[in-house]
Amino acid sequence: MAIDATAIETLIRSSFPNAKITVQGDDGQHFAAEVIDDSFRGQNRVQQQRAVYASLKGLMDGANGALHALALTTKAPE
């Protein structure tokens, strides 16, 4: 099952409604995303990235996941 960048952005936005989100990639399995959100203040990168991965609701769960790879950049706004 392939997924597109718009679907990934929609899932992330459901958990981060005020974030600046950019998702790139068009092969249906490999994507890069940047998520900039104020809720990341005071969190380390691992905490930030875990929160974003949780918003994907299992799409990256092993061999059964629709999303094979997501290069993720997260940060709080400057």
Coordinates of N, CA and C in Angstrom, one line a residue:
M1 N 0.8 -1.2 0.0 CA 0.0 0.0 0.0 C 0.9 1.2 0.0
A2 N 0.8 2.1 -1.0 CA 1.6 3.3 -1.1 C 0.9 4.4 -0.4
I3 N 1.7 5.4 0.0 CA 1.1 6.6 0.7 C 1.8 7.8 0.0
D4 N 1.1 9.0 0.1 CA 1.7 10.1 -0.5 C 2.0 11.2 0.6
A5 N 2.8 12.2 0.1 CA 3.2 13.3 1.0 C 2.0 14.0 1.7
T6 N 1.0 14.2 1.0 CA -0.2 14.9 1.5 C -0.8 14.1 2.7
A7 N -0.9 12.8 2.6 CA -1.5 11.9 3.6 C -0.6 12.0 4.9
I8 N 0.8 12.0 4.7 CA 1.7 12.1 5.8 C 1.5 13.4 6.5
E9 N 1.5 14.5 5.7 CA 1.3 15.8 6.3 C 0.0 15.9 7.1
T10 N -1.1 15.3 6.6 CA -2.4 15.3 7.3 C -2.3 14.6 8.6
L11 N -1.7 13.5 8.6 CA -1.5 12.7 9.9 C -0.7 13.5 10.9
I12 N 0.4 14.1 10.5 CA 1.3 14.8 11.4 C 0.5 16.1 11.9
R13 N -0.2 16.7 11.0 CA -1.0 17.9 11.4 C -2.1 17.6 12.4
S14 N -2.6 16.4 12.4 CA -3.6 16.0 13.4 C -3.1 16.1 14.8
S15 N -1.8 15.9 15.0 CA -1.2 16.0 16.3 C -0.5 17.3 16.5
F16 N -0.1 18.0 15.4 CA 0.6 19.3 15.5 C -0.1 20.3 14.6
P17 N -1.3 20.8 15.0 CA -2.2 21.6 14.1 C -1.5 23.0 13.8
N18 N -0.6 23.5 14.6 CA -0.1 24.8 14.3 C 1.4 24.8 13.8
A19 N 1.8 23.6 13.5 CA 3.2 23.4 13.1 C 3.4 23.8 11.6
K20 N 4.6 24.2 11.3 CA 5.1 24.3 9.9 C 5.6 23.0 9.5
I21 N 4.9 22.4 8.5 CA 5.2 21.0 8.1 C 5.5 21.0 6.6
T22 N 6.7 20.4 6.3 CA 7.1 20.2 4.9 C 7.4 18.7 4.7
V23 N 6.7 18.1 3.7 CA 7.0 16.7 3.5 C 7.3 16.6 2.0
Q24 N 8.4 15.9 1.7 CA 8.9 15.7 0.4 C 9.1 14.2 0.1
G25 N 8.9 13.8 -1.2 CA 9.1 12.4 -1.6 C 7.9 12.0 -2.4
D26 N 8.1 11.2 -3.4 CA 7.0 10.8 -4.3 C 7.1 9.4 -4.8
D27 N 7.9 8.5 -4.1 CA 7.9 7.1 -4.6 C 7.0 6.3 -3.8
G28 N 6.2 6.8 -2.9 CA 5.2 6.1 -2.1 C 5.7 5.4 -0.9
Q29 N 7.1 5.4 -0.7 CA 7.6 4.7 0.5 C 8.7 5.5 1.2
H30 N 9.4 6.3 0.6 CA 10.5 7.0 1.1 C 10.3 8.6 1.1
F31 N 10.3 9.2 2.3 CA 10.0 10.6 2.4 C 10.9 11.3 3.4
A32 N 10.9 12.6 3.3 CA 11.6 13.5 4.2 C 10.6 14.5 4.7
A33 N 10.6 14.7 6.0 CA 9.7 15.7 6.6 C 10.4 16.6 7.6
E34 N 10.0 17.9 7.6 CA 10.5 18.8 8.6 C 9.2 19.3 9.3
V35 N 9.3 19.3 10.6 CA 8.2 19.7 11.5 C 8.8 20.7 12.5
I36 N 8.2 21.9 12.4 CA 8.6 23.0 13.3 C 7.4 23.4 14.1
D37 N 7.5 23.1 15.4 CA 6.4 23.4 16.3 C 6.8 23.9 17.7
D38 N 6.0 24.8 18.2 CA 6.4 25.4 19.5 C 6.3 24.3 20.6
S39 N 5.6 23.3 20.5 CA 5.5 22.3 21.5 C 6.8 21.5 21.7
F40 N 7.7 21.7 20.8 CA 9.0 21.0 20.9 C 10.0 21.8 21.9
R41 N 9.6 23.0 22.3 CA 10.5 23.7 23.2 C 10.8 22.9 24.5
G42 N 12.0 22.8 24.8 CA 12.4 22.1 26.0 C 12.5 20.6 25.9
Q43 N 12.2 20.0 24.7 CA 12.4 18.6 24.4 C 13.6 18.4 23.6
N44 N 14.3 17.2 23.9 CA 15.4 16.9 23.0 C 14.9 16.3 21.7
R45 N 15.8 16.1 20.8 CA 15.4 15.6 19.4 C 14.7 14.2 19.5
V46 N 15.2 13.4 20.3 CA 14.5 12.0 20.4 C 13.1 12.2 20.9
Q47 N 12.8 13.0 21.9 CA 11.4 13.2 22.3 C 10.6 13.8 21.2
Q48 N 11.1 14.8 20.5 CA 10.4 15.5 19.4 C 10.1 14.4 18.3
Q49 N 11.1 13.6 17.9 CA 10.8 12.7 16.8 C 9.9 11.6 17.2
R50 N 10.0 11.1 18.5 CA 9.0 10.1 18.9 C 7.6 10.6 18.8
A51 N 7.4 11.9 19.2 CA 6.0 12.5 19.1 C 5.5 12.5 17.7
V52 N 6.4 12.9 16.7 CA 6.0 12.9 15.3 C 5.7 11.5 14.8
Y53 N 6.6 10.5 15.1 CA 6.4 9.1 14.7 C 5.0 8.6 15.3
A54 N 4.7 9.0 16.5 CA 3.4 8.5 17.1 C 2.2 9.1 16.3
S55 N 2.4 10.2 15.7 CA 1.3 10.8 15.0 C 1.0 10.0 13.7
L56 N 2.0 9.2 13.3 CA 1.8 8.5 12.0 C 1.0 7.2 12.2
K57 N 0.5 6.9 13.4 CA -0.4 5.9 13.7 C -0.1 4.5 13.1
G58 N 1.1 4.1 13.3 CA 1.5 2.7 12.9 C 1.9 2.6 11.4
L59 N 2.0 3.7 10.7 CA 2.4 3.5 9.3 C 3.8 3.1 9.1
M60 N 4.6 3.2 10.1 CA 6.0 2.7 10.0 C 6.3 1.4 10.8
D61 N 5.2 0.7 11.1 CA 5.4 -0.5 11.9 C 5.9 -1.7 11.1
G62 N 7.2 -1.8 11.0 CA 7.8 -3.0 10.4 C 7.4 -3.3 9.0
A63 N 7.4 -4.5 8.7 CA 7.2 -5.0 7.3 C 5.7 -4.7 6.8
N64 N 4.8 -4.5 7.8 CA 3.4 -4.2 7.4 C 3.1 -2.8 7.3
G65 N 4.1 -1.9 7.6 CA 3.9 -0.5 7.5 C 3.9 0.0 6.0
A66 N 3.0 1.0 5.7 CA 2.9 1.5 4.4 C 4.1 2.5 4.1
L67 N 4.7 3.0 5.2 CA 5.8 4.0 5.0 C 7.1 3.3 5.4
H68 N 8.0 3.2 4.4 CA 9.2 2.5 4.6 C 10.3 3.3 5.3
A69 N 10.4 4.6 4.9 CA 11.5 5.4 5.5 C 11.0 6.9 5.5
L70 N 11.3 7.5 6.6 CA 11.0 8.9 6.8 C 12.2 9.6 7.5
A71 N 12.9 10.4 6.7 CA 14.0 11.2 7.2 C 13.3 12.4 7.9
L72 N 13.5 12.6 9.2 CA 12.8 13.5 10.0 C 13.6 14.6 10.6
T73 N 13.3 15.8 10.4 CA 13.9 17.0 11.1 C 12.9 17.6 11.9
T74 N 13.1 17.8 13.2 CA 12.2 18.5 14.1 C 12.9 19.6 14.8
K75 N 12.2 20.7 15.2 CA 12.7 21.8 16.0 C 11.6 22.7 16.4
A76 N 11.9 23.5 17.4 CA 11.0 24.6 17.8 C 11.3 25.8 16.9
P77 N 10.4 26.7 16.8 CA 10.6 27.9 16.0 C 11.7 28.8 16.7
E78 N 12.4 29.5 15.9 CA 13.4 30.4 16.4 C 12.8 31.7 16.9

